[in-house]
Coordinates of C-alpha atoms in Angstrom, one line a residue:
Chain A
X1 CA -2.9 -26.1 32.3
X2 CA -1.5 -23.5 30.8
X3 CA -2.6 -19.1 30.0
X4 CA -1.2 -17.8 27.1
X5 CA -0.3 -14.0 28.1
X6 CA -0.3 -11.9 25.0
X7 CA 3.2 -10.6 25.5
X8 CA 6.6 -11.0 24.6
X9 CA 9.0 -12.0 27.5
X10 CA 11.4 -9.4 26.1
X11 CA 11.1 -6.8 23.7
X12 CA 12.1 -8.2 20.0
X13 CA 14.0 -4.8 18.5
X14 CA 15.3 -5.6 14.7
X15 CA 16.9 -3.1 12.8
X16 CA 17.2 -4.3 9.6
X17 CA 15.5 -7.0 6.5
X18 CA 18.2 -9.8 6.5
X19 CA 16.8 -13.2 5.5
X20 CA 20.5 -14.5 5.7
X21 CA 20.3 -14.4 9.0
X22 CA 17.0 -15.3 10.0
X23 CA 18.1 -19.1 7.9
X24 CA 20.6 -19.0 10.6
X25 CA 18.9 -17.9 13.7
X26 CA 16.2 -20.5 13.0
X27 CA 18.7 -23.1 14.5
X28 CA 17.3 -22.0 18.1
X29 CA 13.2 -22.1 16.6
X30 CA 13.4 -25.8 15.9
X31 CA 17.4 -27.1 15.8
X32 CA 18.6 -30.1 18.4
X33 CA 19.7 -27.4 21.6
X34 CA 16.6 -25.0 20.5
X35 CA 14.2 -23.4 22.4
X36 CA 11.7 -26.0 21.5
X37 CA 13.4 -28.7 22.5
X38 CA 14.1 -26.9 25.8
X39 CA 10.2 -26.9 26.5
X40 CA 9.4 -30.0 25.3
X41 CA 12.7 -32.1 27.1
X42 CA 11.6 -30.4 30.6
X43 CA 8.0 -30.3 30.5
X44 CA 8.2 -34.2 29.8
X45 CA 10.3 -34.5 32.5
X46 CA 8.7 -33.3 35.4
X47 CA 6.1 -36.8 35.7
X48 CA 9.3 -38.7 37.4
X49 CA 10.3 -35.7 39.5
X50 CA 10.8 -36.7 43.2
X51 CA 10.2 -33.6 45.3
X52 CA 8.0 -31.0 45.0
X53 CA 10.7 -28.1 43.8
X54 CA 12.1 -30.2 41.3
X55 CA 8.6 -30.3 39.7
X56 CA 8.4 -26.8 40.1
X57 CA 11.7 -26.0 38.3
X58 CA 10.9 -27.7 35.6
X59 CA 7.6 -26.5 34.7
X60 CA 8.8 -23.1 35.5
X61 CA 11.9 -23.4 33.0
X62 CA 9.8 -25.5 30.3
X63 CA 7.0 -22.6 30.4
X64 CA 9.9 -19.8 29.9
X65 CA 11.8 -22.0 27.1
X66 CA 8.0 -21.7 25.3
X67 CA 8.3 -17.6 25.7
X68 CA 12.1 -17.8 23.9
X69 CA 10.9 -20.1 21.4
X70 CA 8.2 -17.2 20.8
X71 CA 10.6 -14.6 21.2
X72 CA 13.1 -16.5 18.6
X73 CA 9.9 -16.9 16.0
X74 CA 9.5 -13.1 16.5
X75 CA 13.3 -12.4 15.3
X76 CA 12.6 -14.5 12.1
X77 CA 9.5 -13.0 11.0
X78 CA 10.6 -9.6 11.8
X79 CA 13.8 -10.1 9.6
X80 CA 12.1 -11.8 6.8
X81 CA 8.9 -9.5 7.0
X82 CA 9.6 -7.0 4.3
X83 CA 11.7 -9.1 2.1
X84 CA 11.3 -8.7 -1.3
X85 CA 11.8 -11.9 -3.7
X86 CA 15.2 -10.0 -5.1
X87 CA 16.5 -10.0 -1.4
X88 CA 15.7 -13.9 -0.3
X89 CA 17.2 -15.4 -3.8
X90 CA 20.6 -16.7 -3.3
X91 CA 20.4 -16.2 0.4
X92 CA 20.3 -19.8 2.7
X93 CA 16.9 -18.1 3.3
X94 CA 15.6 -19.1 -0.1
X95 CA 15.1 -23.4 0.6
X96 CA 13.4 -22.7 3.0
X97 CA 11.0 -20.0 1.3
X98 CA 10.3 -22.8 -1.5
X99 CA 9.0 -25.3 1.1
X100 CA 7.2 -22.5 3.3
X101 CA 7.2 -19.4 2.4
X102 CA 7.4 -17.0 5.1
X103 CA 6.3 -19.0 7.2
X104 CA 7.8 -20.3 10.9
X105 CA 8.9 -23.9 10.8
X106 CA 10.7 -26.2 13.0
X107 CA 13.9 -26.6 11.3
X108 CA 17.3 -26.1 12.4
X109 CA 19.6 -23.8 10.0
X110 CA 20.5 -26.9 7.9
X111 CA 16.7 -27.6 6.9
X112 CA 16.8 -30.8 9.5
X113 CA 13.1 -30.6 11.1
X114 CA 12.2 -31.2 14.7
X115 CA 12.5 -34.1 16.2
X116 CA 11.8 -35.9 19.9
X117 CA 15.1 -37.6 19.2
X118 CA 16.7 -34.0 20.0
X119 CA 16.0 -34.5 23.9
X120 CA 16.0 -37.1 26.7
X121 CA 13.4 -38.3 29.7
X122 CA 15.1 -41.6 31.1
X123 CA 13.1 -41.4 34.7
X124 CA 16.2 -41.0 36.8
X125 CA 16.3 -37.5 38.1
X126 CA 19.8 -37.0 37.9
X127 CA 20.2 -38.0 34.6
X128 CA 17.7 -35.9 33.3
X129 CA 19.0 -33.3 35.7
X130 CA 22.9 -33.6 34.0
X131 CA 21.3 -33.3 30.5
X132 CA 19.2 -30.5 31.2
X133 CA 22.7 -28.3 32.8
X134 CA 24.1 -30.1 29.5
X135 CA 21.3 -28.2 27.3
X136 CA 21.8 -25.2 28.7
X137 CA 25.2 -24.8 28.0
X138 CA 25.1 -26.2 24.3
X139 CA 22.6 -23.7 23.6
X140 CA 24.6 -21.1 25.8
X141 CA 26.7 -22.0 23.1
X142 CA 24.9 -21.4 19.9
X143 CA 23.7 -18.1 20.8
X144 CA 27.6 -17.0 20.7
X145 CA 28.3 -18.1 17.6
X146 CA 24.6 -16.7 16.2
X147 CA 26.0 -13.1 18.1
X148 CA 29.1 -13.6 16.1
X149 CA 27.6 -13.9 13.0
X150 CA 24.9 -11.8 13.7
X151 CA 24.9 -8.0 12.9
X152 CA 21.8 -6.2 13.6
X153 CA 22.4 -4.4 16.9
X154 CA 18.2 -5.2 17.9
X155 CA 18.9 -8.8 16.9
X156 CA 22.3 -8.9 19.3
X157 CA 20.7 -7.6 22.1
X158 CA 17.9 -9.8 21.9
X159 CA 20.4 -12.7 21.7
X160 CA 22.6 -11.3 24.6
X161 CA 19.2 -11.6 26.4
X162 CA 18.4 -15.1 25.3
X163 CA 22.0 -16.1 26.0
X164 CA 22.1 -15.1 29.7
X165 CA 18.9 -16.8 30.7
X166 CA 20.6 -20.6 29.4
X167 CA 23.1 -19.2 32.4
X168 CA 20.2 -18.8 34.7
X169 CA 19.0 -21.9 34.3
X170 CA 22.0 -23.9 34.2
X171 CA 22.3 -22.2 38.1
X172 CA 18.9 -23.0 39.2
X173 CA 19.1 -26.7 37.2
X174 CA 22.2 -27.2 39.4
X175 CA 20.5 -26.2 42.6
X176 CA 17.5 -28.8 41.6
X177 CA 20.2 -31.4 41.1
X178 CA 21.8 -30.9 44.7
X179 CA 18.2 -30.3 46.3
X180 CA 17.1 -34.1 44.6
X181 CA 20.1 -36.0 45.9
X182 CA 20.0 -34.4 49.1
X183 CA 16.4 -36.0 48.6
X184 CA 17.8 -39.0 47.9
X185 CA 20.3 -39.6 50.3
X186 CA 17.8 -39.1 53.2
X187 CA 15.3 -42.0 52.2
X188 CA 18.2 -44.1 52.4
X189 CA 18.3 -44.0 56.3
X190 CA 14.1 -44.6 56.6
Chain B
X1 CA -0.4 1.1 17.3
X2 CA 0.0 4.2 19.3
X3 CA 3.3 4.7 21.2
X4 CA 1.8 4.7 24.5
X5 CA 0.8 1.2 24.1
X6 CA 4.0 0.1 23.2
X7 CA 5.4 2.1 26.1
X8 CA 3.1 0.6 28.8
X9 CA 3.4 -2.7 27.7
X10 CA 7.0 -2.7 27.7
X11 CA 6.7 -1.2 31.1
X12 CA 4.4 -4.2 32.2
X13 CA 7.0 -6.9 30.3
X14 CA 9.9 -5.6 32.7
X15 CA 7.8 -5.7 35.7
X16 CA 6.9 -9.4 34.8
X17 CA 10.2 -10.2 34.4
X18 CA 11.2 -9.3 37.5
X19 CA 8.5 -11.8 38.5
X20 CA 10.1 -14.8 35.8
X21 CA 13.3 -14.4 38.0
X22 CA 12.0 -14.3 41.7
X23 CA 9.8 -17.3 40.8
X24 CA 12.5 -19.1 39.4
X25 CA 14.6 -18.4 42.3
X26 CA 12.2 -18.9 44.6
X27 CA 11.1 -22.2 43.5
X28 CA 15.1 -23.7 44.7
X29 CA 15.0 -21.5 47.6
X30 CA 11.3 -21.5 49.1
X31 CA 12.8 -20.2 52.6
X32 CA 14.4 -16.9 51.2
X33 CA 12.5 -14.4 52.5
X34 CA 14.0 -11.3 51.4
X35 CA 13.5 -12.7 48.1
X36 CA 9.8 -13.8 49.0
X37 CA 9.3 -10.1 49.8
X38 CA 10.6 -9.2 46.5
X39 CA 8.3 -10.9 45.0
X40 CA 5.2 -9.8 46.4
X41 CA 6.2 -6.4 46.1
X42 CA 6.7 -6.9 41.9
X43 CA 3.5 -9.3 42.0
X44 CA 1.2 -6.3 43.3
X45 CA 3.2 -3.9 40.8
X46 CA 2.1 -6.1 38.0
X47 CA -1.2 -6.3 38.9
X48 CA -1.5 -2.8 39.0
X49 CA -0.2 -2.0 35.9
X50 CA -1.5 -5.0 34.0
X51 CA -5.1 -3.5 35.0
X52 CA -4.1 -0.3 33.8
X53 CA -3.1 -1.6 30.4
X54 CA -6.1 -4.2 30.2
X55 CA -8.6 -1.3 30.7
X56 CA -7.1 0.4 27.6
X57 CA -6.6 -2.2 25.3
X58 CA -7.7 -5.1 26.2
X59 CA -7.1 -8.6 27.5
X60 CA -4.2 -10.3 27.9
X61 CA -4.9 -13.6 28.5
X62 CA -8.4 -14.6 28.2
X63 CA -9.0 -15.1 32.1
X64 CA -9.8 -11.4 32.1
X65 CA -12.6 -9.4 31.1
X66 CA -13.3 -7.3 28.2
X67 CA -15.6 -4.9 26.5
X68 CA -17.8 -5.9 23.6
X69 CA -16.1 -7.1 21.1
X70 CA -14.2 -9.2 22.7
X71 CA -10.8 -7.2 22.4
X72 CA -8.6 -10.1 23.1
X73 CA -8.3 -10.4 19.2
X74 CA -7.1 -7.1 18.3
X75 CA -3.9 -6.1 16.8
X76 CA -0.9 -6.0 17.8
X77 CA -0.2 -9.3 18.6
X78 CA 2.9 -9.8 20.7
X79 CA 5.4 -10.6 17.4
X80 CA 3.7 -7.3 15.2
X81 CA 4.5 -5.0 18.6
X82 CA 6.7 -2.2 17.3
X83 CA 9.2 -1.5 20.0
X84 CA 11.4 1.2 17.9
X85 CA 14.9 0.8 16.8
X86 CA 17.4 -0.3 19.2
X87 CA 18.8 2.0 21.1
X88 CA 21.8 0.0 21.8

């Protein structure tokens, strides 16, 4: 099961009301390499785990990926909070205000929703092992370009933060990949 | 909120973090003991502190105990927390 804690995994500073950018940092709250899709790909995949700290990884990454996807909700309502009607018109903010108001919603920054089509679980550890250290990177990725574009110095440091734990768990992903086909190899000689 | 609670809190969040790593780590290297010793250490400190916060304001996660009413439900919840400006 799971415990919600009532805390953030790192604190969500934002300096400024920008709806502008909160259309775009929405791409990590419900786009294809997203936070969410983090969770949901690794927590699916931990049912045809073979060893015991492969399971563990995976749980343990999935449950973090759930704390950025809170932590990347908290940047969006914090930058869209205090916006008045005036500041959201014209902005890529706006669409989405029509549909939800201020609301969070799984979209990426085009509008696209959330879907399970966004991630893999094929039963073969080291596939699902390769696209995991693949999904770290591409969202590696995305948080450059969102620090790029992104001018609020609470927002970048929050990003910096986000972006160096996809290089923590491209590490540890690439341990469990070694430690599973070590696994493997072994059974071979029973 | 008063600035106290913001301050302990964040206080508690770093501690736990320490904890996110070390577990992480731990669970691809079970063996590492000087890591395994890190961890402990970290996992008392956060016990520590999270009973010191939970005494003053309350639950945070409903395992724990509370004071009538239930103060799990009180403000701030973790996305209204006020952490200041950035002093970055």
């Amino acid at each position: 099961m799971w415990i919600y804690e009532k805390k953030l995994e790192y604190p969500v500073r934002v300096n400024t009301t920008n709806p502008t950018l909160a259309a775009m940092i929405i791409e990590q709250f419900g786009g294809a390499d997203g936070e969410l899709s983090a969770a949901i790909r690794y927590l699916t995949q931990r049912w045809s785990m073979p060893i015991g700290k492969a399971k563990a990884i995976l749980t343990d990454i999935g449950t973090e990926e759930l704390a950025h996807w809170e932590m990347v909700g908290t940047l969006v309502y914090k930058l869209t909070k205090d916006a008045t009607i005036e500041q959201i018109k014209g902005t890529p903010f706006e669409a989405h205000y029509v549909n939800h108001g201020k609301a969070l919603f799984p979209h990426d920054a085009a509008g696209v929703p959330w879907t399970a089509a966004y991630i893999q679980s094929k039963g073969d550890p080291v596939t699902d092992l390769h696209e995991n250290m693949a999904a770290e990177q591409k969202a590696r990725s995305t948080y450059e370009w969102l620090i790029n574009i992104s001018d609020d110095p609470g927002v970048i440091d929050t990003l910096r933060f986000l972006r160096e734990r996809e290089v923590v768990h491209y590490q540890r992903f690439g341990e469990a990949l070694c430690l599973v086909q070590e696994h493997m190899c072994k059974k071979k000689f029973y | 909120m008063k600035n106290n609670q913001a301050e302990l809190l964040e206080q508690l969040m770093e501690v736990g973090f320490v904890l996110v790593e070390t577990n992480l780590y731990l669970d691809t290297h079970p063996d590492d003991e000087r890591a395994l010793r890190l961890h402990n250490t970290f996992s008392q400190k956060y016990k520590e502190l999270e009973c010191i916060y939970e005494a003053q304001y309350g639950p945070l996660k409903f395992t724990s105990m509370s004071v009538l009413p239930w103060q799990y439900v009180d403000d701030p919840w973790p996305w209204d927390v006020d952490f200041g400006k950035c002093r970055c």
